[in-house]
Amino acid sequence: MSDELKAYRGRLLHCPGAVSSADDCEYLDDGILLVRGGHIEAVLGADQRSELSADIEFLDYQRNWIVPGFIDCHVHYPQLDMIGAYGEQLLDWLETYTYPAEMRFADPDFAANAAEFFLDQLLRHGTTTALVFATVHAHSADALFNAAARRQMRLITGKTLMNRNCPPQLCDTADTGVAESRELIRRWHGRDRLLYAITPRFAPTSTAGQLEMAGELAAEFPDVYIHTHLAETRRECAWVAELFPDRRSYLDVYDHFRLVRDRAVFAHALYVDDRDRDRLAAARAAVAFCPSSNLFLGSGLFDLAATSAAGVRTGLGTDVGGGTSLGLMQTVDDAYKVSQLRGHGMTPWEAFYLATLGGARALHLDDRIGNFATGKEADFIVLDTAATPLAARRSAAAADHWEELFAAMILADDRMVRQTFVNGRPMSGQ
Ligand code: GUN
Ligand code: ZN
């Protein structure tokens, strides 16, 4: 990695910390982002350009925006071949479309090819970090880690644990699931920018024995992630209550097996109560709000206001293939509509925070990514809010930068992502 200083000029926006008003975000209408050796060096006003040595690499993005790379807190890389699958809700959708798609990952070459394609697509949509479901096959996690390492991405994944209520070809056992996970942790966790997540699919597809062993593994590796689904549909919740009759709630099933703690990320959490939310907050666990998936699968409307009020760390997840876009801006578009239906709306700065620093905080990575603080890893994107004729017209009519950015997120189009930088390097293929 070259340690040369590089400068990028444009409209800079990021969240230095938590956001409760527009003023909590830092916006420079004409700013310079200084990057050295994969890390953020400083944010300057363009009027400070004369302080920079004349011979440094300087790229002028003019009226384009330079913002932190987006963070997807829940997505499935094996589900790109069945995204937008028609006609079913969660449990039937899994049987009809999802499990057959995941069976194809038994072939390591297929998995390797899918991993490359998936990461190129993430980058194209402006996502630089993701927490990702692989399949039950250990080599599916290897494939994604390898592809992410080649791109120097900060990425979290793990092999799925599932040993009942699924097709036999996709079943592991309590013993093999944990043994393979342990090997993968040793191989990948903390290597380059990669991190491991112990990944039980959801409570119905693991026996109590498997969840128990997953909890023991988590205790053995306290800084490893836990990634699963929680309370996404009413039918699923009724099934979990039948399978685990002694537990107070769905969350309590995971809690009983010591899977609720910091670095645990629960996708959805639609059908939870205040006690569950308080428990999630106290445990420093996180929730991935996946509005596109929740709408597409008809699962329900997430209560962002109650979750935020309880102090639960919350990020956005695309949940592709339940979700219908890999883009975080498209996900903001759906999140806003869900919040409207819930009756509380969502501010532009809240939306931007969720897609950047909020996601980093949900993943306990806010000391490394999510904004332009000095020393952070240099994952950032260049956005062109005039990339399409309609977006150009709408941008030109905006009264201020928040109106422009918000409308751009609602018009959400990956053509707006002009360039993605990972670890200070421009990614190709865009
Ligand atoms: N619950 C269990 N598995 C899945 C999955 O693959 N997608 C979604 N959206 N929910 C799940
Ligand atoms: Zn999911």
Short mmCIF file of C-alpha atoms and ligand atoms in Angstrom, two decimals:
data_model
loop_
_atom_site.label_atom_id
_atom_site.label_comp_id
_atom_site.label_asym_id
_atom_site.label_seq_id
_atom_site.Cartn_x
_atom_site.Cartn_y
_atom_site.Cartn_z
CA MET A 1 0.00 0.00 0.00
CA SER A 2 1.45 3.32 -1.07
CA ASP A 3 1.73 5.88 1.70
CA GLU A 4 1.45 8.81 -0.66
CA LEU A 5 -1.03 11.51 0.21
CA LYS A 6 -4.02 11.74 -2.11
CA ALA A 7 -6.65 14.46 -2.24
CA TYR A 8 -10.24 14.25 -3.47
CA ARG A 9 -12.25 17.41 -3.98
CA GLY A 10 -16.04 17.53 -4.02
CA ARG A 11 -19.05 18.10 -1.77
CA LEU A 12 -18.23 16.26 1.44
CA LEU A 13 -20.85 14.89 3.82
CA HIS A 14 -20.44 12.58 6.81
CA CYS A 15 -21.67 12.05 10.37
CA PRO A 16 -18.93 12.71 12.93
CA GLY A 17 -21.17 11.19 15.63
CA ALA A 18 -24.77 10.36 16.52
CA VAL A 19 -27.33 12.45 14.68
CA SER A 20 -30.37 14.16 16.09
CA SER A 21 -30.44 17.18 13.79
CA ALA A 22 -29.08 18.18 10.39
CA ASP A 23 -26.32 20.14 12.13
CA ASP A 24 -24.90 16.95 13.57
CA CYS A 25 -23.64 16.04 10.08
CA GLU A 26 -20.60 17.80 8.67
CA TYR A 27 -21.16 19.21 5.16
CA LEU A 28 -18.57 21.03 3.09
CA ASP A 29 -20.01 22.42 -0.10
CA ASP A 30 -16.48 22.48 -1.51
CA GLY A 31 -14.19 20.22 0.47
CA ILE A 32 -11.13 18.04 0.20
CA LEU A 33 -10.77 14.54 1.59
CA LEU A 34 -7.16 13.66 2.29
CA VAL A 35 -6.24 9.99 2.27
CA ARG A 36 -2.94 8.33 3.04
CA GLY A 37 -2.16 4.63 2.80
CA GLY A 38 -5.73 3.38 3.12
CA HIS A 39 -6.67 5.74 5.97
CA ILE A 40 -8.39 9.09 6.24
CA GLU A 41 -5.87 11.81 6.96
CA ALA A 42 -8.10 14.88 7.17
CA VAL A 43 -11.09 16.81 5.87
CA LEU A 44 -10.29 20.31 4.60
CA GLY A 45 -12.15 23.19 3.03
CA ALA A 46 -11.19 23.77 -0.60
CA ASP A 47 -9.82 27.16 0.44
CA GLN A 48 -7.09 25.27 2.30
CA ARG A 49 -5.80 23.74 -0.93
CA SER A 50 -2.81 26.08 -0.97
CA GLU A 51 -1.59 24.35 2.21
CA LEU A 52 -1.13 21.13 0.23
CA SER A 53 2.04 20.37 -1.65
CA ALA A 54 1.55 21.00 -5.38
CA ASP A 55 2.78 17.57 -6.42
CA ILE A 56 0.27 15.35 -4.55
CA GLU A 57 -2.29 13.35 -6.51
CA PHE A 58 -5.39 15.52 -6.71
CA LEU A 59 -8.73 14.43 -8.13
CA ASP A 60 -11.45 17.03 -8.58
CA TYR A 61 -14.97 15.60 -8.49
CA GLN A 62 -16.46 19.09 -8.73
CA ARG A 63 -20.19 19.04 -7.77
CA ASN A 64 -20.25 15.30 -7.03
CA TRP A 65 -20.62 14.20 -3.44
CA ILE A 66 -17.97 12.35 -1.48
CA VAL A 67 -19.54 10.33 1.33
CA PRO A 68 -18.54 7.30 3.43
CA GLY A 69 -19.12 3.88 1.82
CA PHE A 70 -22.50 2.39 2.65
CA ILE A 71 -22.86 -0.44 5.15
CA ASP A 72 -25.28 -3.31 4.58
CA CYS A 73 -26.03 -4.99 7.91
CA HIS A 74 -27.84 -8.01 6.46
CA VAL A 75 -27.66 -9.58 3.00
CA HIS A 76 -27.51 -13.09 1.49
CA TYR A 77 -24.92 -13.55 -1.26
CA PRO A 78 -26.35 -16.90 -2.46
CA GLN A 79 -29.73 -15.35 -3.23
CA LEU A 80 -28.93 -13.23 -6.28
CA ASP A 81 -30.24 -15.86 -8.68
CA MET A 82 -33.72 -15.77 -7.16
CA ILE A 83 -34.09 -12.08 -6.26
CA GLY A 84 -37.58 -10.83 -7.12
CA ALA A 85 -39.19 -14.29 -6.86
CA TYR A 86 -42.93 -14.07 -7.17
CA GLY A 87 -45.87 -15.05 -5.06
CA GLU A 88 -44.84 -16.35 -1.64
CA GLN A 89 -44.33 -15.17 1.90
CA LEU A 90 -41.32 -16.11 4.02
CA LEU A 91 -41.72 -19.79 4.91
CA ASP A 92 -43.03 -20.88 1.50
CA TRP A 93 -40.58 -18.55 -0.26
CA LEU A 94 -37.73 -20.33 1.54
CA GLU A 95 -38.95 -23.77 0.40
CA THR A 96 -39.91 -22.75 -3.14
CA TYR A 97 -37.05 -20.48 -4.14
CA THR A 98 -34.37 -19.98 -1.52
CA TYR A 99 -33.32 -23.49 -0.56
CA PRO A 100 -33.09 -24.67 -4.20
CA ALA A 101 -30.89 -21.63 -5.01
CA GLU A 102 -28.65 -22.36 -2.03
CA MET A 103 -28.26 -26.02 -3.01
CA ARG A 104 -26.29 -24.93 -6.07
CA PHE A 105 -23.54 -23.73 -3.73
CA ALA A 106 -22.59 -27.35 -3.05
CA ASP A 107 -20.30 -26.78 -6.04
CA PRO A 108 -17.25 -24.76 -4.86
CA ASP A 109 -16.68 -23.29 -8.33
CA PHE A 110 -20.24 -22.06 -8.47
CA ALA A 111 -19.80 -20.46 -5.03
CA ALA A 112 -16.50 -18.82 -6.02
CA ASN A 113 -18.04 -17.34 -9.15
CA ALA A 114 -21.12 -16.09 -7.27
CA ALA A 115 -18.94 -14.49 -4.58
CA GLU A 116 -16.99 -12.48 -7.15
CA PHE A 117 -20.15 -11.31 -8.86
CA PHE A 118 -21.83 -10.42 -5.58
CA LEU A 119 -18.96 -8.24 -4.34
CA ASP A 120 -18.65 -6.43 -7.65
CA GLN A 121 -22.36 -5.67 -7.42
CA LEU A 122 -22.08 -4.44 -3.82
CA LEU A 123 -19.29 -2.05 -4.82
CA ARG A 124 -21.24 -0.87 -7.82
CA HIS A 125 -24.08 0.05 -5.47
CA GLY A 126 -21.71 1.95 -3.17
CA THR A 127 -21.59 -0.64 -0.40
CA THR A 128 -18.12 -1.13 1.02
CA THR A 129 -18.91 -3.25 4.11
CA ALA A 130 -21.53 -5.94 4.61
CA LEU A 131 -22.61 -8.58 7.07
CA VAL A 132 -23.42 -11.49 4.78
CA PHE A 133 -25.18 -14.83 4.94
CA ALA A 134 -23.39 -17.56 2.99
CA THR A 135 -24.86 -21.09 2.73
CA VAL A 136 -24.48 -24.16 4.94
CA HIS A 137 -21.40 -25.17 2.92
CA ALA A 138 -18.16 -24.11 4.64
CA HIS A 139 -16.57 -23.46 1.25
CA SER A 140 -19.26 -20.83 0.51
CA ALA A 141 -17.82 -18.74 3.37
CA ASP A 142 -14.26 -19.41 2.15
CA ALA A 143 -15.27 -18.24 -1.33
CA LEU A 144 -16.64 -14.94 -0.06
CA PHE A 145 -13.70 -14.31 2.28
CA ASN A 146 -11.27 -14.96 -0.57
CA ALA A 147 -13.11 -12.61 -2.92
CA ALA A 148 -13.31 -9.89 -0.22
CA ALA A 149 -9.63 -10.28 0.64
CA ARG A 150 -8.73 -9.70 -3.01
CA ARG A 151 -10.66 -6.42 -2.89
CA GLN A 152 -9.30 -5.47 0.59
CA MET A 153 -12.90 -5.12 1.81
CA ARG A 154 -14.02 -5.08 5.40
CA LEU A 155 -16.56 -7.87 5.40
CA ILE A 156 -18.22 -10.23 7.86
CA THR A 157 -19.64 -13.63 6.97
CA GLY A 158 -19.88 -17.21 8.18
CA LYS A 159 -21.23 -20.57 7.21
CA THR A 160 -24.91 -21.05 7.99
CA LEU A 161 -25.85 -23.45 10.78
CA MET A 162 -29.04 -25.41 10.02
CA ASN A 163 -29.71 -28.98 11.11
CA ARG A 164 -33.48 -29.44 10.92
CA ASN A 165 -36.61 -28.35 9.05
CA CYS A 166 -34.73 -27.88 5.81
CA PRO A 167 -33.89 -30.05 2.79
CA PRO A 168 -31.43 -32.85 3.71
CA GLN A 169 -28.87 -31.53 1.20
CA LEU A 170 -28.69 -28.30 3.23
CA CYS A 171 -28.52 -29.87 6.69
CA ASP A 172 -25.38 -29.95 8.78
CA THR A 173 -25.27 -31.47 12.27
CA ALA A 174 -24.66 -29.81 15.62
CA ASP A 175 -21.16 -31.30 15.66
CA THR A 176 -20.08 -30.65 12.07
CA GLY A 177 -21.63 -27.18 12.04
CA VAL A 178 -19.64 -26.03 15.03
CA ALA A 179 -16.44 -27.84 14.02
CA GLU A 180 -16.51 -26.20 10.58
CA SER A 181 -17.32 -22.81 12.07
CA ARG A 182 -14.39 -23.09 14.48
CA GLU A 183 -12.04 -23.89 11.60
CA LEU A 184 -13.34 -20.95 9.60
CA ILE A 185 -12.90 -18.62 12.61
CA ARG A 186 -9.28 -19.72 12.94
CA ARG A 187 -8.72 -19.30 9.20
CA TRP A 188 -10.39 -15.94 8.67
CA HIS A 189 -11.39 -13.96 11.76
CA GLY A 190 -9.15 -10.89 12.02
CA ARG A 191 -7.21 -11.70 8.86
CA ASP A 192 -6.88 -8.64 6.60
CA ARG A 193 -10.15 -6.75 7.10
CA LEU A 194 -12.28 -9.90 7.49
CA LEU A 195 -14.35 -10.96 10.46
CA TYR A 196 -16.38 -14.07 11.26
CA ALA A 197 -20.04 -14.42 12.20
CA ILE A 198 -21.49 -17.54 13.84
CA THR A 199 -24.63 -17.84 11.72
CA PRO A 200 -27.59 -19.98 12.81
CA ARG A 201 -30.15 -19.42 10.02
CA PHE A 202 -33.07 -18.88 12.41
CA ALA A 203 -34.46 -20.71 15.41
CA PRO A 204 -36.73 -23.13 13.42
CA THR A 205 -33.82 -24.62 11.45
CA SER A 206 -31.60 -25.41 14.46
CA THR A 207 -32.20 -27.95 17.20
CA ALA A 208 -31.75 -26.86 20.81
CA GLY A 209 -28.52 -28.90 20.69
CA GLN A 210 -27.17 -26.88 17.76
CA LEU A 211 -28.10 -23.54 19.35
CA GLU A 212 -26.47 -24.70 22.57
CA MET A 213 -23.23 -25.50 20.74
CA ALA A 214 -23.39 -22.23 18.84
CA GLY A 215 -23.64 -20.39 22.18
CA GLU A 216 -20.64 -22.31 23.53
CA LEU A 217 -18.64 -21.43 20.43
CA ALA A 218 -19.62 -17.78 20.83
CA ALA A 219 -18.43 -17.84 24.44
CA GLU A 220 -15.12 -19.30 23.29
CA PHE A 221 -14.68 -16.41 20.80
CA PRO A 222 -16.09 -13.28 22.45
CA ASP A 223 -15.15 -10.93 19.63
CA VAL A 224 -16.73 -13.02 16.88
CA TYR A 225 -20.11 -11.92 15.51
CA ILE A 226 -23.45 -13.71 15.78
CA HIS A 227 -25.81 -13.25 12.84
CA THR A 228 -29.34 -14.60 12.53
CA HIS A 229 -32.98 -13.76 11.79
CA LEU A 230 -35.49 -12.75 14.45
CA ALA A 231 -39.28 -12.44 14.42
CA GLU A 232 -39.77 -11.62 10.76
CA THR A 233 -43.31 -12.96 10.28
CA ARG A 234 -46.21 -13.93 12.49
CA ARG A 235 -46.30 -17.48 11.14
CA GLU A 236 -42.61 -17.94 11.88
CA CYS A 237 -43.13 -16.60 15.42
CA ALA A 238 -45.98 -19.08 16.02
CA TRP A 239 -43.72 -21.89 14.81
CA VAL A 240 -40.91 -20.82 17.16
CA ALA A 241 -43.35 -20.71 20.08
CA GLU A 242 -44.33 -24.32 19.26
CA LEU A 243 -40.74 -25.49 18.91
CA PHE A 244 -39.51 -23.76 22.08
CA PRO A 245 -42.59 -23.67 24.37
CA ASP A 246 -40.60 -22.83 27.50
CA ARG A 247 -39.25 -19.55 26.22
CA ARG A 248 -40.94 -16.21 26.91
CA SER A 249 -40.32 -14.83 23.44
CA TYR A 250 -38.49 -15.51 20.19
CA LEU A 251 -35.56 -13.39 21.37
CA ASP A 252 -35.53 -15.36 24.61
CA VAL A 253 -34.80 -18.53 22.62
CA TYR A 254 -31.54 -16.99 21.44
CA ASP A 255 -30.90 -15.48 24.86
CA HIS A 256 -31.33 -18.85 26.56
CA PHE A 257 -28.52 -20.20 24.37
CA ARG A 258 -26.25 -17.18 25.10
CA LEU A 259 -26.60 -15.76 21.61
CA VAL A 260 -27.75 -12.28 22.66
CA ARG A 261 -24.69 -10.15 23.35
CA ASP A 262 -22.60 -7.44 21.75
CA ARG A 263 -21.70 -8.20 18.14
CA ALA A 264 -24.95 -10.17 17.77
CA VAL A 265 -26.98 -8.84 14.83
CA PHE A 266 -30.63 -9.80 14.42
CA ALA A 267 -32.30 -9.23 11.08
CA HIS A 268 -35.89 -7.91 11.07
CA ALA A 269 -37.15 -7.93 14.70
CA LEU A 270 -40.65 -6.98 13.57
CA TYR A 271 -42.63 -8.91 16.16
CA VAL A 272 -40.78 -8.05 19.36
CA ASP A 273 -42.02 -6.25 22.46
CA ASP A 274 -40.52 -3.58 24.70
CA ARG A 275 -38.97 -6.17 26.96
CA ASP A 276 -37.14 -7.66 23.98
CA ARG A 277 -36.01 -4.22 22.84
CA ASP A 278 -34.70 -3.38 26.30
CA ARG A 279 -32.84 -6.66 26.39
CA LEU A 280 -31.29 -6.02 22.96
CA ALA A 281 -30.17 -2.56 24.07
CA ALA A 282 -28.73 -3.79 27.38
CA ALA A 283 -26.83 -6.57 25.61
CA ARG A 284 -25.43 -4.07 23.07
CA ALA A 285 -26.82 -6.33 20.36
CA ALA A 286 -28.06 -4.86 17.09
CA VAL A 287 -31.00 -5.02 14.74
CA ALA A 288 -30.87 -4.87 10.94
CA PHE A 289 -33.90 -3.02 9.58
CA CYS A 290 -34.67 -4.56 6.17
CA PRO A 291 -37.56 -2.55 4.72
CA SER A 292 -37.32 -3.71 1.12
CA SER A 293 -37.55 -7.35 2.16
CA ASN A 294 -40.28 -6.65 4.72
CA LEU A 295 -42.40 -5.05 2.00
CA PHE A 296 -41.60 -7.53 -0.76
CA LEU A 297 -42.30 -10.61 1.38
CA GLY A 298 -45.27 -8.90 3.03
CA SER A 299 -43.71 -9.48 6.45
CA GLY A 300 -44.72 -6.24 8.19
CA LEU A 301 -43.68 -2.73 9.15
CA PHE A 302 -40.63 -2.29 11.37
CA ASP A 303 -41.06 0.07 14.33
CA LEU A 304 -37.95 2.23 13.99
CA ALA A 305 -39.20 4.79 16.51
CA ALA A 306 -39.67 2.20 19.27
CA THR A 307 -36.36 0.54 18.47
CA SER A 308 -34.47 3.85 18.53
CA ALA A 309 -36.27 4.98 21.69
CA ALA A 310 -35.15 1.79 23.43
CA GLY A 311 -31.57 2.59 22.41
CA VAL A 312 -31.06 -0.50 20.26
CA ARG A 313 -28.18 -0.23 17.80
CA THR A 314 -29.81 -0.27 14.38
CA GLY A 315 -28.47 -0.49 10.84
CA LEU A 316 -30.03 -1.04 7.44
CA GLY A 317 -30.04 -4.38 5.64
CA THR A 318 -30.95 -5.00 2.03
CA ASP A 319 -31.74 -8.67 2.82
CA VAL A 320 -31.40 -9.58 -0.84
CA GLY A 321 -32.96 -11.91 -2.13
CA GLY A 322 -35.94 -11.09 0.14
CA GLY A 323 -35.03 -7.48 -0.54
CA THR A 324 -35.14 -6.35 -4.13
CA SER A 325 -32.05 -4.15 -4.41
CA LEU A 326 -28.44 -4.32 -3.24
CA GLY A 327 -28.45 -0.54 -2.92
CA LEU A 328 -28.56 1.22 0.43
CA MET A 329 -30.14 4.27 -1.22
CA GLN A 330 -32.95 2.07 -2.55
CA THR A 331 -33.23 0.66 0.99
CA VAL A 332 -33.51 4.18 2.41
CA ASP A 333 -36.31 4.81 -0.07
CA ASP A 334 -38.24 1.83 1.34
CA ALA A 335 -37.30 2.68 4.94
CA TYR A 336 -38.76 6.12 4.51
CA LYS A 337 -42.03 4.72 3.15
CA VAL A 338 -42.27 2.21 6.00
CA SER A 339 -41.67 5.00 8.51
CA GLN A 340 -44.41 7.06 6.83
CA LEU A 341 -46.85 4.15 7.17
CA ARG A 342 -45.81 3.85 10.81
CA GLY A 343 -46.70 7.53 11.21
CA HIS A 344 -43.36 8.99 12.21
CA GLY A 345 -41.45 9.75 9.01
CA MET A 346 -37.68 9.71 8.79
CA THR A 347 -35.39 12.69 8.37
CA PRO A 348 -32.79 12.86 5.59
CA TRP A 349 -29.96 12.98 8.16
CA GLU A 350 -31.39 10.00 10.05
CA ALA A 351 -31.51 8.03 6.78
CA PHE A 352 -27.95 9.01 5.84
CA TYR A 353 -26.71 8.15 9.34
CA LEU A 354 -28.34 4.70 9.22
CA ALA A 355 -26.65 3.91 5.90
CA THR A 356 -23.20 4.99 7.17
CA LEU A 357 -22.16 5.54 10.80
CA GLY A 358 -25.31 3.92 12.24
CA GLY A 359 -24.52 0.72 10.36
CA ALA A 360 -20.91 0.88 11.53
CA ARG A 361 -22.11 1.27 15.12
CA ALA A 362 -24.55 -1.64 14.76
CA LEU A 363 -21.58 -3.75 13.66
CA HIS A 364 -19.30 -2.38 16.42
CA LEU A 365 -17.02 -1.06 13.68
CA ASP A 366 -17.54 2.65 14.30
CA ASP A 367 -13.94 2.95 15.48
CA ARG A 368 -12.80 1.94 11.98
CA ILE A 369 -15.39 2.90 9.36
CA GLY A 370 -18.57 4.95 8.88
CA ASN A 371 -17.23 8.51 8.66
CA PHE A 372 -14.22 10.65 7.78
CA ALA A 373 -12.60 10.87 11.21
CA THR A 374 -8.81 10.95 10.99
CA GLY A 375 -7.33 7.46 11.07
CA LYS A 376 -10.44 5.65 9.87
CA GLU A 377 -10.24 3.22 7.00
CA ALA A 378 -10.66 5.02 3.68
CA ASP A 379 -13.85 3.47 2.32
CA PHE A 380 -15.77 6.18 0.48
CA ILE A 381 -17.88 6.74 -2.59
CA VAL A 382 -18.43 9.47 -5.13
CA LEU A 383 -22.11 10.17 -5.81
CA ASP A 384 -23.46 12.01 -8.81
CA THR A 385 -26.94 13.21 -7.90
CA ALA A 386 -27.39 14.35 -11.50
CA ALA A 387 -26.62 10.97 -13.07
CA THR A 388 -30.00 10.58 -14.78
CA PRO A 389 -32.04 13.24 -16.55
CA LEU A 390 -34.76 13.19 -13.89
CA ALA A 391 -32.26 13.23 -11.02
CA ALA A 392 -30.41 16.13 -12.68
CA ARG A 393 -33.62 18.12 -12.98
CA ARG A 394 -34.67 17.33 -9.40
CA SER A 395 -31.21 18.20 -8.04
CA ALA A 396 -31.20 21.52 -9.85
CA ALA A 397 -34.53 22.43 -8.24
CA ALA A 398 -33.45 21.55 -4.68
CA ALA A 399 -33.36 24.41 -2.19
CA ASP A 400 -30.45 23.00 -0.18
CA HIS A 401 -28.10 20.05 0.03
CA TRP A 402 -30.40 17.96 2.25
CA GLU A 403 -33.31 18.33 -0.12
CA GLU A 404 -31.05 17.31 -2.98
CA LEU A 405 -29.55 14.30 -1.22
CA PHE A 406 -32.88 13.08 0.12
CA ALA A 407 -34.57 13.24 -3.28
CA ALA A 408 -31.56 11.45 -4.77
CA MET A 409 -31.91 8.64 -2.22
CA ILE A 410 -35.61 8.38 -3.00
CA LEU A 411 -34.93 8.33 -6.76
CA ALA A 412 -32.21 5.83 -5.87
CA ASP A 413 -30.32 4.63 -8.88
CA ASP A 414 -26.94 2.91 -8.83
CA ARG A 415 -25.87 5.02 -11.82
CA MET A 416 -25.45 7.73 -9.17
CA VAL A 417 -22.50 5.80 -7.70
CA ARG A 418 -19.73 7.14 -9.88
CA GLN A 419 -16.80 5.59 -8.05
CA THR A 420 -16.24 3.40 -5.01
CA PHE A 421 -13.01 3.48 -3.01
CA VAL A 422 -12.04 0.62 -0.72
CA ASN A 423 -9.11 0.99 1.64
CA GLY A 424 -8.11 4.10 -0.28
CA ARG A 425 -8.12 2.38 -3.69
CA PRO A 426 -10.57 3.00 -6.55
CA MET A 427 -12.41 -0.18 -7.45
CA SER A 428 -12.63 -1.10 -11.10
CA GLY A 429 -15.58 -2.53 -12.99
CA GLN A 430 -17.90 0.43 -12.44
N1 GUN B 1 -35.36 -16.50 7.68
C1 GUN B 1 -34.65 -17.64 7.57
N2 GUN B 1 -33.95 -17.68 6.43
C2 GUN B 1 -34.20 -16.53 5.78
C3 GUN B 1 -33.77 -15.98 4.55
O1 GUN B 1 -32.99 -16.57 3.79
N3 GUN B 1 -34.26 -14.76 4.22
C4 GUN B 1 -35.10 -14.07 5.04
N4 GUN B 1 -35.53 -12.87 4.67
N5 GUN B 1 -35.53 -14.57 6.21
C5 GUN B 1 -35.08 -15.79 6.57
ZN ZN B 2 -32.19 -12.51 5.62
#
